[in-house]
Short mmCIF file of C-alpha atoms in Angstrom, two decimals:
data_model
loop_
_atom_site.label_atom_id
_atom_site.label_comp_id
_atom_site.label_asym_id
_atom_site.label_seq_id
_atom_site.Cartn_x
_atom_site.Cartn_y
_atom_site.Cartn_z
CA MET S 1 0.00 0.00 0.00
CA LYS S 2 2.79 2.39 0.96
CA LYS S 3 4.63 1.56 -2.25
CA ALA S 4 1.47 2.25 -4.28
CA LEU S 5 1.02 5.61 -2.58
CA LEU S 6 4.62 6.56 -3.28
CA MET S 7 4.21 5.61 -6.92
CA ALA S 8 1.01 7.66 -7.18
CA ALA S 9 2.79 10.65 -5.66
CA ALA S 10 5.65 10.24 -8.11
CA LEU S 11 3.21 10.18 -11.04
CA LEU S 12 1.54 13.34 -9.78
CA LEU S 13 4.83 15.13 -9.45
CA ALA S 14 6.30 13.87 -12.72
CA PRO S 15 4.30 16.15 -15.07
CA MET S 16 5.28 19.19 -12.99
CA ALA S 17 8.95 18.25 -13.08
CA ALA S 18 8.81 17.60 -16.81
CA THR S 19 7.13 20.93 -17.44
CA ALA S 20 9.76 22.82 -15.46
CA ALA S 21 12.54 20.98 -17.28
CA ASP S 22 10.98 21.94 -20.61
CA TYR S 23 11.23 25.68 -19.95
CA LYS S 24 14.10 26.90 -22.11
CA GLU S 25 16.10 30.09 -22.22
CA GLY S 26 15.39 31.98 -25.42
CA VAL S 27 12.00 30.32 -25.77
CA HIS S 28 10.09 30.65 -22.52
CA TYR S 29 12.31 33.26 -20.91
CA THR S 30 15.22 35.58 -21.67
CA VAL S 31 18.16 36.38 -19.43
CA ILE S 32 18.29 40.18 -19.28
CA ASN S 33 21.06 40.48 -16.72
CA GLU S 34 24.25 38.43 -16.72
CA GLY S 35 25.07 39.66 -13.22
CA PRO S 36 23.68 38.33 -9.95
CA ALA S 37 19.97 37.97 -9.36
CA THR S 38 18.16 39.90 -6.65
CA SER S 39 19.11 38.85 -3.12
CA LYS S 40 15.59 37.54 -2.51
CA PRO S 41 13.23 35.98 -5.07
CA GLU S 42 10.78 38.45 -6.58
CA ILE S 43 8.39 38.85 -9.49
CA THR S 44 7.81 42.29 -10.99
CA GLU S 45 4.90 43.11 -13.25
CA PHE S 46 5.56 45.97 -15.67
CA PHE S 47 2.38 47.71 -16.81
CA SER S 48 0.84 50.93 -18.10
CA PHE S 49 -2.45 52.51 -17.11
CA PHE S 50 -3.00 53.22 -20.82
CA CYS S 51 -2.75 49.51 -21.73
CA GLY S 52 -6.07 47.65 -22.07
CA HIS S 53 -4.34 44.27 -21.68
CA CYS S 54 -2.79 45.54 -18.45
CA TYR S 55 -6.25 46.51 -17.16
CA ASN S 56 -7.48 42.98 -17.86
CA PHE S 57 -4.31 41.55 -16.28
CA SER S 58 -4.95 43.62 -13.13
CA LYS S 59 -8.45 42.16 -12.79
CA THR S 60 -7.77 38.52 -13.64
CA VAL S 61 -4.11 37.63 -13.13
CA VAL S 62 -2.75 39.93 -10.40
CA PRO S 63 -5.30 38.65 -7.83
CA LYS S 64 -4.28 35.09 -8.70
CA ILE S 65 -0.60 35.96 -8.27
CA GLU S 66 -1.32 37.46 -4.87
CA LYS S 67 -3.18 34.30 -3.81
CA THR S 68 -0.73 31.72 -5.20
CA LEU S 69 2.63 33.47 -4.77
CA PRO S 70 5.16 30.95 -3.43
CA GLU S 71 6.30 31.47 0.13
CA GLY S 72 9.27 33.81 0.37
CA VAL S 73 8.65 35.42 -3.04
CA THR S 74 7.78 39.11 -3.28
CA PHE S 75 5.43 40.55 -5.92
CA ASN S 76 6.12 44.09 -7.15
CA GLN S 77 4.68 46.35 -9.84
CA ALA S 78 6.38 48.98 -11.97
CA HIS S 79 4.68 51.48 -14.26
CA VAL S 80 6.33 52.10 -17.65
CA GLU S 81 6.62 55.52 -19.26
CA PHE S 82 6.82 54.55 -22.94
CA ILE S 83 3.04 54.40 -23.47
CA GLY S 84 0.94 57.56 -23.38
CA ARG S 85 3.55 60.04 -24.60
CA GLU S 86 4.12 62.82 -22.06
CA MET S 87 1.36 61.47 -19.80
CA GLY S 88 3.22 58.18 -19.51
CA THR S 89 5.66 59.88 -17.16
CA GLU S 90 2.84 61.49 -15.18
CA MET S 91 1.13 58.13 -14.77
CA SER S 92 4.37 56.65 -13.44
CA ARG S 93 4.43 59.54 -10.98
CA ALA S 94 0.80 58.80 -10.07
CA PHE S 95 1.65 55.17 -9.34
CA ALA S 96 4.64 56.21 -7.20
CA ILE S 97 2.51 58.76 -5.30
CA ALA S 98 -0.15 56.12 -4.65
CA HIS S 99 2.56 53.77 -3.35
CA GLN S 100 3.95 56.40 -1.00
CA LEU S 101 0.48 57.25 0.30
CA ASN S 102 -0.44 53.55 0.68
CA VAL S 103 -3.44 53.78 -1.65
CA GLU S 104 -2.11 51.73 -4.59
CA LYS S 105 -5.07 49.38 -4.95
CA LYS S 106 -7.70 52.07 -4.76
CA ILE S 107 -5.92 54.48 -7.13
CA GLU S 108 -4.84 51.76 -9.58
CA HIS S 109 -8.46 50.67 -9.96
CA ALA S 110 -9.70 54.26 -10.20
CA ILE S 111 -7.26 55.28 -12.95
CA PHE S 112 -7.76 52.08 -14.95
CA THR S 113 -11.55 52.45 -14.87
CA ALA S 114 -11.38 56.18 -15.66
CA ILE S 115 -9.31 55.52 -18.79
CA HIS S 116 -10.83 52.29 -20.09
CA ASP S 117 -14.43 52.34 -18.82
CA ALA S 118 -15.27 56.04 -18.50
CA LYS S 119 -13.01 56.94 -21.47
CA GLN S 120 -11.61 59.90 -19.56
CA ARG S 121 -8.75 61.71 -21.29
CA PHE S 122 -5.92 62.72 -18.99
CA THR S 123 -3.96 65.77 -20.13
CA SER S 124 -2.26 67.06 -16.98
CA GLN S 125 -1.10 66.19 -13.48
CA ASN S 126 -4.14 68.06 -12.18
CA ASP S 127 -6.45 65.54 -13.90
CA ILE S 128 -4.65 62.81 -11.95
CA ARG S 129 -4.80 64.86 -8.75
CA MET S 130 -8.57 65.05 -9.06
CA VAL S 131 -8.80 61.25 -9.20
CA PHE S 132 -6.81 61.00 -5.97
CA ILE S 133 -9.06 63.57 -4.28
CA ALA S 134 -12.20 61.79 -5.51
CA ASN S 135 -10.87 58.66 -3.86
CA GLY S 136 -10.27 60.15 -0.43
CA VAL S 137 -6.73 61.54 -0.71
CA ASP S 138 -6.23 65.05 0.63
CA GLY S 139 -4.99 67.41 -2.08
CA LYS S 140 -2.23 68.68 0.21
CA ASP S 141 -0.97 65.12 0.72
CA PHE S 142 -0.93 64.58 -3.04
CA ASP S 143 1.00 67.83 -3.58
CA ALA S 144 3.53 67.02 -0.87
CA ALA S 145 4.19 63.57 -2.34
CA ALA S 146 4.19 64.57 -6.02
CA ASN S 147 7.73 65.96 -6.07
CA SER S 148 9.09 64.27 -2.97
CA PHE S 149 12.45 62.54 -2.92
CA MET S 150 10.81 59.13 -2.42
CA VAL S 151 8.48 59.51 -5.42
CA ASN S 152 11.27 60.76 -7.67
CA ALA S 153 13.51 57.90 -6.52
CA GLN S 154 10.81 55.32 -7.24
CA MET S 155 10.18 56.81 -10.69
CA SER S 156 13.89 56.66 -11.49
CA LYS S 157 14.06 53.02 -10.37
CA MET S 158 11.01 52.03 -12.44
CA LYS S 159 12.47 53.72 -15.51
CA ARG S 160 15.86 52.10 -14.98
CA ASP S 161 14.29 48.67 -14.42
CA THR S 162 12.15 49.10 -17.56
CA GLU S 163 15.21 49.89 -19.64
CA ASN S 164 17.16 46.98 -18.15
CA ALA S 165 14.29 44.60 -18.93
CA LYS S 166 14.38 45.61 -22.62
CA LEU S 167 10.61 45.54 -22.85
CA SER S 168 8.76 45.79 -26.15
CA GLY S 169 5.30 45.61 -24.58
CA VAL S 170 3.29 45.19 -21.41
CA PRO S 171 2.06 43.52 -19.28
CA ALA S 172 5.36 41.76 -18.73
CA LEU S 173 6.86 39.76 -15.88
CA VAL S 174 10.50 39.93 -14.81
CA VAL S 175 11.76 37.45 -12.23
CA ASN S 176 14.60 38.08 -9.79
CA GLY S 177 15.64 41.11 -11.82
CA LYS S 178 17.24 38.66 -14.24
CA TYR S 179 14.67 36.73 -16.27
CA ARG S 180 11.96 38.14 -18.55
CA VAL S 181 9.12 35.73 -19.22
CA GLU S 182 8.44 35.51 -22.97
CA THR S 183 4.68 35.79 -23.48
CA GLY S 184 4.91 34.77 -27.14
CA SER S 185 5.65 31.20 -26.11
CA ILE S 186 2.78 30.67 -23.69
CA LYS S 187 -0.73 29.37 -24.21
CA SER S 188 -2.40 30.68 -21.04
CA TYR S 189 -1.93 32.92 -18.04
CA ASP S 190 -1.58 29.78 -15.91
CA GLU S 191 1.48 28.81 -17.94
CA LEU S 192 2.82 32.35 -17.58
CA LEU S 193 2.66 32.00 -13.81
CA ASP S 194 4.12 28.49 -13.89
CA ILE S 195 7.17 29.81 -15.74
CA ALA S 196 7.50 32.81 -13.42
CA TYR S 197 7.25 30.66 -10.31
CA TYR S 198 9.76 28.19 -11.74
CA LEU S 199 12.24 31.00 -12.43
CA THR S 200 12.07 32.18 -8.81
CA THR S 201 13.83 28.91 -7.90
CA VAL S 202 16.58 28.96 -10.53
CA ASP S 203 19.10 30.97 -8.52
CA LYS S 204 18.63 29.15 -5.21
#
């Protein structure tokens, strides 16, 4: 009986092991950094508020990541500036402000829905400021954070990380600051997460 149970367990684990072994550099992922990986395993989602696919990703995939993230792995998000012309930079600032004020979830949802559901056109930082105020953020708090050292530092890091990742589109996942998951090779979001979770273990 014990032998049968062990064999059944081995059969259950075998497909997972085979799948992980089948993930190949240059096909399922690309090494973007030949140096060391991050000190702790992490997955970073790069996105833009102007990207419809990113809006869908935020509703369907990000909640799943947050529920299934392996123990010890951190999930981060970074807004890219290369979509939306001059407002791309302002939206990166908005995301950094929301992070500093601890209202990321509320503001992320509000900006996504304003752009993609309400079809609101953002043309200035004041348009963004009004969204924050409508969602309970004091205007003075927004103003204080907007040009703060911490917000500027986060914007610089997101821009640097975007350039290092050599992204051609979003949403995109980068693992351990070293591996970019190649979405062209996947058949589902579940496979995307399988690859990302597998890559968190590569440098252990």
